[in-house]
């Protein structure tokens, strides 16, 4: 077993570098298509509906219950040191800086990224993408660009909704259920949560949208081995998207805050 460990590790490293290179090349090709030729906005709007409107219920539920759990958990900690009113600060900062952008992106990766990889993967193994090329239609412009722009537009908007309902959920639990003073909750949150926190959170969510779109489209675009390959590509798209979101979140947090 150990004898094969080093060769397997080497193959995995080479495969990882190869895939990173492929994702970067697809990213550059997508940007070139966007800047050199006007996108098909009808397709972009259709993708915005698929990615944004249909994801809204999941994102709202996630945001609301995250804010409520934050309020409950922090109350028991802060109550021991008589700092109950600091719950508003914790909920505001946590939702705008971290939990709103990250959890929204993870939800979108699970729902939208998987759908993108499965759809494009099916088109790949049934040779529909080759058929597009044979009709002189550029697959990157027709398939990738609308999905890329939709994710970049929609993920920050969904994040805004998640942050709003998260703070509202924290307020309802904190003030209505745990009887924290309304004025202190609101005033402390406004004093410590700045507009720059919200804007930096939305910058992070835009980057997450780029990562979800490019990784999911690349996985779908390079699918092989029929139906089994589509399943593998879908799983890898979600896993790689979530890992890239968490890794990039660390570096973006260092840079932005």
mmCIF file of C-alpha atoms in Angstrom:
data_model
loop_
_atom_site.group_PDB
_atom_site.id
_atom_site.type_symbol
_atom_site.label_atom_id
_atom_site.label_comp_id
_atom_site.label_asym_id
_atom_site.label_seq_id
_atom_site.Cartn_x
_atom_site.Cartn_y
_atom_site.Cartn_z
ATOM 1 C CA UNK A 1 0.000 0.000 0.000
ATOM 2 C CA UNK A 2 2.782 2.417 0.969
ATOM 3 C CA UNK A 3 4.671 1.542 -2.235
ATOM 4 C CA UNK A 4 1.829 3.016 -4.301
ATOM 5 C CA UNK A 5 1.319 6.017 -2.027
ATOM 6 C CA UNK A 6 4.025 8.225 -3.578
ATOM 7 C CA UNK A 7 3.039 7.538 -7.229
ATOM 8 C CA UNK A 8 -0.659 8.076 -6.400
ATOM 9 C CA UNK A 9 0.184 11.323 -4.614
ATOM 10 C CA UNK A 10 2.218 12.486 -7.600
ATOM 11 C CA UNK A 11 -0.568 11.660 -10.049
ATOM 12 C CA UNK A 12 -3.093 13.503 -7.859
ATOM 13 C CA UNK A 13 -0.821 16.556 -7.700
ATOM 14 C CA UNK A 14 -0.318 16.591 -11.478
ATOM 15 C CA UNK A 15 -4.050 16.128 -12.068
ATOM 16 C CA UNK A 16 -4.807 18.982 -9.652
ATOM 17 C CA UNK A 17 -2.370 21.313 -11.420
ATOM 18 C CA UNK A 18 -3.828 20.286 -14.803
ATOM 19 C CA UNK A 19 -7.357 21.080 -13.631
ATOM 20 C CA UNK A 20 -6.323 24.411 -12.115
ATOM 21 C CA UNK A 21 -4.743 25.317 -15.456
ATOM 22 C CA UNK A 22 -7.902 24.291 -17.316
ATOM 23 C CA UNK A 23 -10.104 26.361 -14.991
ATOM 24 C CA UNK A 24 -7.848 29.401 -15.427
ATOM 25 C CA UNK A 25 -7.865 29.050 -19.232
ATOM 26 C CA UNK A 26 -11.678 28.797 -19.250
ATOM 27 C CA UNK A 27 -11.845 31.895 -17.008
ATOM 28 C CA UNK A 28 -9.654 33.885 -19.443
ATOM 29 C CA UNK A 29 -11.663 32.673 -22.453
ATOM 30 C CA UNK A 30 -14.898 33.718 -20.720
ATOM 31 C CA UNK A 31 -13.570 37.209 -19.940
ATOM 32 C CA UNK A 32 -12.379 37.613 -23.545
ATOM 33 C CA UNK A 33 -15.848 36.707 -24.876
ATOM 34 C CA UNK A 34 -17.510 39.168 -22.469
ATOM 35 C CA UNK A 35 -15.270 42.100 -23.405
ATOM 36 C CA UNK A 36 -14.951 41.393 -27.135
ATOM 37 C CA UNK A 37 -18.591 40.587 -27.895
ATOM 38 C CA UNK A 38 -21.840 41.736 -26.310
ATOM 39 C CA UNK A 39 -23.375 38.852 -24.287
ATOM 40 C CA UNK A 40 -26.780 37.454 -25.154
ATOM 41 C CA UNK A 41 -28.738 39.188 -22.395
ATOM 42 C CA UNK A 42 -31.824 37.051 -22.983
ATOM 43 C CA UNK A 43 -29.803 33.996 -21.962
ATOM 44 C CA UNK A 44 -28.251 35.919 -19.057
ATOM 45 C CA UNK A 45 -31.679 36.903 -17.705
ATOM 46 C CA UNK A 46 -32.877 33.309 -18.063
ATOM 47 C CA UNK A 47 -29.872 32.114 -16.062
ATOM 48 C CA UNK A 48 -30.422 34.867 -13.464
ATOM 49 C CA UNK A 49 -33.924 33.482 -12.943
ATOM 50 C CA UNK A 50 -32.616 29.920 -12.649
ATOM 51 C CA UNK A 51 -29.777 30.879 -10.292
ATOM 52 C CA UNK A 52 -31.346 33.694 -8.329
ATOM 53 C CA UNK A 53 -35.127 33.536 -8.096
ATOM 54 C CA UNK A 54 -35.283 29.766 -7.684
ATOM 55 C CA UNK A 55 -32.504 29.861 -5.038
ATOM 56 C CA UNK A 56 -34.163 32.606 -3.001
ATOM 57 C CA UNK A 57 -36.264 30.373 -0.672
ATOM 58 C CA UNK A 58 -33.228 28.286 0.314
ATOM 59 C CA UNK A 59 -31.083 31.364 0.903
ATOM 60 C CA UNK A 60 -33.768 33.127 2.960
ATOM 61 C CA UNK A 61 -34.287 30.096 5.180
ATOM 62 C CA UNK A 62 -30.534 29.672 5.672
ATOM 63 C CA UNK A 63 -29.982 33.343 6.482
ATOM 64 C CA UNK A 64 -32.926 33.637 8.872
ATOM 65 C CA UNK A 65 -32.089 30.573 10.936
ATOM 66 C CA UNK A 66 -28.378 31.453 11.003
ATOM 67 C CA UNK A 67 -29.178 34.833 12.552
ATOM 68 C CA UNK A 68 -31.568 33.239 15.025
ATOM 69 C CA UNK A 69 -29.052 30.597 16.097
ATOM 70 C CA UNK A 70 -26.371 33.273 16.463
ATOM 71 C CA UNK A 71 -28.633 35.253 18.801
ATOM 72 C CA UNK A 72 -29.500 32.213 20.934
ATOM 73 C CA UNK A 73 -25.949 30.892 21.234
ATOM 74 C CA UNK A 74 -24.361 34.268 21.928
ATOM 75 C CA UNK A 75 -27.047 35.153 24.499
ATOM 76 C CA UNK A 76 -26.035 32.323 26.842
ATOM 77 C CA UNK A 77 -22.378 33.355 26.612
ATOM 78 C CA UNK A 78 -22.865 37.111 26.949
ATOM 79 C CA UNK A 79 -25.510 36.763 29.650
ATOM 80 C CA UNK A 80 -22.930 35.253 32.022
ATOM 81 C CA UNK A 81 -20.874 38.453 31.855
ATOM 82 C CA UNK A 82 -23.925 40.766 31.675
ATOM 83 C CA UNK A 83 -23.226 41.864 28.108
ATOM 84 C CA UNK A 84 -26.553 40.870 26.573
ATOM 85 C CA UNK A 85 -26.729 43.975 24.395
ATOM 86 C CA UNK A 86 -23.547 42.910 22.554
ATOM 87 C CA UNK A 87 -25.655 40.320 20.720
ATOM 88 C CA UNK A 88 -26.672 42.973 18.191
ATOM 89 C CA UNK A 89 -23.007 43.657 17.412
ATOM 90 C CA UNK A 90 -22.224 39.967 17.007
ATOM 91 C CA UNK A 91 -25.198 39.298 14.739
ATOM 92 C CA UNK A 92 -24.542 42.384 12.583
ATOM 93 C CA UNK A 93 -20.833 41.817 12.085
ATOM 94 C CA UNK A 94 -21.084 38.046 11.644
ATOM 95 C CA UNK A 95 -23.835 38.232 9.045
ATOM 96 C CA UNK A 96 -22.307 41.050 6.978
ATOM 97 C CA UNK A 97 -18.671 39.962 7.069
ATOM 98 C CA UNK A 98 -18.723 36.162 7.081
ATOM 99 C CA UNK A 99 -21.848 34.087 7.485
ATOM 100 C CA UNK A 100 -24.033 35.905 4.972
ATOM 101 C CA UNK A 101 -21.561 35.739 2.048
ATOM 102 C CA UNK A 102 -20.132 32.274 2.842
ATOM 103 C CA UNK A 103 -23.377 30.424 3.591
ATOM 104 C CA UNK A 104 -25.133 31.969 0.594
ATOM 105 C CA UNK A 105 -22.260 30.918 -1.668
ATOM 106 C CA UNK A 106 -22.283 27.370 -0.272
ATOM 107 C CA UNK A 107 -26.041 27.110 -0.830
ATOM 108 C CA UNK A 108 -25.686 28.399 -4.401
ATOM 109 C CA UNK A 109 -22.791 26.005 -5.051
ATOM 110 C CA UNK A 110 -24.896 23.086 -3.839
ATOM 111 C CA UNK A 111 -27.965 23.983 -5.838
ATOM 112 C CA UNK A 112 -26.826 26.011 -8.867
ATOM 113 C CA UNK A 113 -23.281 24.681 -9.285
ATOM 114 C CA UNK A 114 -24.492 21.089 -9.283
ATOM 115 C CA UNK A 115 -27.209 21.915 -11.823
ATOM 116 C CA UNK A 116 -24.708 23.673 -14.116
ATOM 117 C CA UNK A 117 -22.240 20.779 -14.013
ATOM 118 C CA UNK A 118 -24.990 18.193 -14.590
ATOM 119 C CA UNK A 119 -26.562 20.122 -17.464
ATOM 120 C CA UNK A 120 -23.300 20.849 -19.265
ATOM 121 C CA UNK A 121 -21.974 17.360 -18.503
ATOM 122 C CA UNK A 122 -25.063 15.802 -20.095
ATOM 123 C CA UNK A 123 -24.625 18.035 -23.131
ATOM 124 C CA UNK A 124 -20.988 16.993 -23.318
ATOM 125 C CA UNK A 125 -21.534 13.211 -23.185
ATOM 126 C CA UNK A 126 -24.464 13.381 -25.627
ATOM 127 C CA UNK A 127 -22.258 15.416 -28.012
ATOM 128 C CA UNK A 128 -24.573 18.433 -28.028
ATOM 129 C CA UNK A 129 -21.579 20.700 -27.414
ATOM 130 C CA UNK A 130 -19.850 19.225 -30.473
ATOM 131 C CA UNK A 131 -23.059 19.838 -32.414
ATOM 132 C CA UNK A 132 -22.940 23.515 -31.414
ATOM 133 C CA UNK A 133 -19.387 23.760 -32.745
ATOM 134 C CA UNK A 134 -20.432 22.094 -36.008
ATOM 135 C CA UNK A 135 -23.084 24.826 -36.427
ATOM 136 C CA UNK A 136 -20.377 27.505 -35.938
ATOM 137 C CA UNK A 137 -21.745 28.418 -32.487
ATOM 138 C CA UNK A 138 -19.114 29.182 -29.883
ATOM 139 C CA UNK A 139 -19.933 27.023 -26.795
ATOM 140 C CA UNK A 140 -18.137 29.401 -24.436
ATOM 141 C CA UNK A 141 -20.199 32.401 -25.571
ATOM 142 C CA UNK A 142 -23.449 30.458 -25.721
ATOM 143 C CA UNK A 143 -23.153 28.280 -22.602
ATOM 144 C CA UNK A 144 -20.506 29.645 -20.236
ATOM 145 C CA UNK A 145 -20.835 33.442 -20.492
ATOM 146 C CA UNK A 146 -24.568 33.614 -19.515
ATOM 147 C CA UNK A 147 -24.000 31.332 -16.512
ATOM 148 C CA UNK A 148 -20.876 33.251 -15.467
ATOM 149 C CA UNK A 149 -22.595 36.665 -15.630
ATOM 150 C CA UNK A 150 -25.682 35.328 -13.870
ATOM 151 C CA UNK A 151 -23.624 34.058 -10.923
ATOM 152 C CA UNK A 152 -21.649 37.313 -10.656
ATOM 153 C CA UNK A 153 -24.896 39.340 -10.624
ATOM 154 C CA UNK A 154 -27.074 37.066 -8.523
ATOM 155 C CA UNK A 155 -24.817 35.836 -5.711
ATOM 156 C CA UNK A 156 -24.271 39.351 -4.189
ATOM 157 C CA UNK A 157 -28.020 40.030 -4.444
ATOM 158 C CA UNK A 158 -28.830 36.764 -2.693
ATOM 159 C CA UNK A 159 -26.219 37.619 -0.071
ATOM 160 C CA UNK A 160 -27.965 40.933 0.605
ATOM 161 C CA UNK A 161 -31.229 39.077 1.231
ATOM 162 C CA UNK A 162 -29.478 36.535 3.480
ATOM 163 C CA UNK A 163 -27.839 39.285 5.549
ATOM 164 C CA UNK A 164 -31.136 41.182 5.899
ATOM 165 C CA UNK A 165 -33.216 38.215 7.048
ATOM 166 C CA UNK A 166 -30.347 36.998 9.255
ATOM 167 C CA UNK A 167 -30.229 40.285 11.131
ATOM 168 C CA UNK A 168 -34.036 40.347 11.301
ATOM 169 C CA UNK A 169 -34.064 36.800 12.683
ATOM 170 C CA UNK A 170 -31.437 37.720 15.275
ATOM 171 C CA UNK A 171 -33.447 40.802 16.250
ATOM 172 C CA UNK A 172 -36.695 38.834 16.666
ATOM 173 C CA UNK A 173 -35.028 36.172 18.820
ATOM 174 C CA UNK A 174 -32.951 38.664 20.807
ATOM 175 C CA UNK A 175 -35.609 41.315 21.482
ATOM 176 C CA UNK A 176 -38.907 39.412 21.335
ATOM 177 C CA UNK A 177 -37.871 36.083 22.849
ATOM 178 C CA UNK A 178 -34.835 36.828 25.029
ATOM 179 C CA UNK A 179 -36.085 40.313 26.062
ATOM 180 C CA UNK A 180 -32.964 42.267 25.197
ATOM 181 C CA UNK A 181 -33.510 46.016 25.147
ATOM 182 C CA UNK A 182 -34.607 47.070 21.650
ATOM 183 C CA UNK A 183 -32.700 50.365 21.640
ATOM 184 C CA UNK A 184 -29.418 48.878 22.844
ATOM 185 C CA UNK A 185 -29.677 46.022 20.322
ATOM 186 C CA UNK A 186 -30.197 48.350 17.357
ATOM 187 C CA UNK A 187 -27.852 51.136 18.490
ATOM 188 C CA UNK A 188 -24.944 48.831 19.309
ATOM 189 C CA UNK A 189 -25.330 47.035 15.997
ATOM 190 C CA UNK A 190 -25.359 50.308 14.051
ATOM 191 C CA UNK A 191 -22.380 51.677 16.003
ATOM 192 C CA UNK A 192 -20.135 48.718 15.252
ATOM 193 C CA UNK A 193 -21.400 47.478 11.871
ATOM 194 C CA UNK A 194 -20.180 49.836 9.173
ATOM 195 C CA UNK A 195 -21.212 50.231 5.543
ATOM 196 C CA UNK A 196 -17.698 49.079 4.600
ATOM 197 C CA UNK A 197 -18.414 45.725 6.313
ATOM 198 C CA UNK A 198 -21.446 45.214 4.075
ATOM 199 C CA UNK A 199 -19.589 46.321 0.922
ATOM 200 C CA UNK A 200 -16.619 44.059 1.642
ATOM 201 C CA UNK A 201 -19.000 41.177 2.270
ATOM 202 C CA UNK A 202 -20.573 41.788 -1.144
ATOM 203 C CA UNK A 203 -17.109 41.913 -2.751
ATOM 204 C CA UNK A 204 -16.440 38.493 -1.266
ATOM 205 C CA UNK A 205 -19.736 37.160 -2.567
ATOM 206 C CA UNK A 206 -18.894 38.414 -6.094
ATOM 207 C CA UNK A 207 -15.631 36.463 -5.988
ATOM 208 C CA UNK A 208 -17.519 33.405 -4.735
ATOM 209 C CA UNK A 209 -19.941 33.756 -7.658
ATOM 210 C CA UNK A 210 -17.023 33.739 -10.118
ATOM 211 C CA UNK A 211 -15.554 30.620 -8.510
ATOM 212 C CA UNK A 212 -18.869 28.736 -8.481
ATOM 213 C CA UNK A 213 -19.591 29.518 -12.139
ATOM 214 C CA UNK A 214 -16.123 28.752 -13.536
ATOM 215 C CA UNK A 215 -15.511 25.564 -11.529
ATOM 216 C CA UNK A 216 -18.997 24.158 -12.201
ATOM 217 C CA UNK A 217 -18.894 24.995 -15.919
ATOM 218 C CA UNK A 218 -15.379 23.556 -16.254
ATOM 219 C CA UNK A 219 -16.429 20.306 -14.583
ATOM 220 C CA UNK A 220 -19.459 20.021 -16.850
ATOM 221 C CA UNK A 221 -17.492 21.021 -19.931
ATOM 222 C CA UNK A 222 -14.847 18.326 -19.385
ATOM 223 C CA UNK A 223 -17.169 15.472 -18.401
ATOM 224 C CA UNK A 224 -16.306 12.026 -19.752
ATOM 225 C CA UNK A 225 -17.523 8.401 -19.408
ATOM 226 C CA UNK A 226 -21.256 8.852 -19.909
ATOM 227 C CA UNK A 227 -23.814 8.950 -17.109
ATOM 228 C CA UNK A 228 -21.274 7.873 -14.494
ATOM 229 C CA UNK A 229 -19.030 10.758 -15.514
ATOM 230 C CA UNK A 230 -21.903 13.232 -15.167
ATOM 231 C CA UNK A 231 -22.444 12.094 -11.570
ATOM 232 C CA UNK A 232 -18.746 12.404 -10.767
ATOM 233 C CA UNK A 233 -18.521 15.845 -12.404
ATOM 234 C CA UNK A 234 -21.549 17.073 -10.444
ATOM 235 C CA UNK A 235 -20.126 15.888 -7.130
ATOM 236 C CA UNK A 236 -16.682 17.332 -7.856
ATOM 237 C CA UNK A 237 -18.196 20.659 -8.919
ATOM 238 C CA UNK A 238 -19.936 21.065 -5.546
ATOM 239 C CA UNK A 239 -16.950 19.838 -3.498
ATOM 240 C CA UNK A 240 -14.376 21.963 -5.334
ATOM 241 C CA UNK A 241 -16.642 25.017 -5.295
ATOM 242 C CA UNK A 242 -17.184 24.759 -1.524
ATOM 243 C CA UNK A 243 -13.473 24.235 -0.846
ATOM 244 C CA UNK A 244 -12.522 27.186 -3.056
ATOM 245 C CA UNK A 245 -15.111 29.350 -1.278
ATOM 246 C CA UNK A 246 -13.673 28.558 2.155
ATOM 247 C CA UNK A 247 -10.038 28.927 1.067
ATOM 248 C CA UNK A 248 -10.640 32.210 -0.767
ATOM 249 C CA UNK A 249 -12.699 33.465 2.196
ATOM 250 C CA UNK A 250 -9.618 33.194 4.403
ATOM 251 C CA UNK A 251 -7.429 35.242 2.073
ATOM 252 C CA UNK A 252 -10.170 37.771 1.260
ATOM 253 C CA UNK A 253 -10.793 38.276 4.997
ATOM 254 C CA UNK A 254 -7.105 39.084 5.486
ATOM 255 C CA UNK A 255 -7.116 41.522 2.571
ATOM 256 C CA UNK A 256 -10.483 43.249 3.133
ATOM 257 C CA UNK A 257 -10.822 43.482 6.936
#
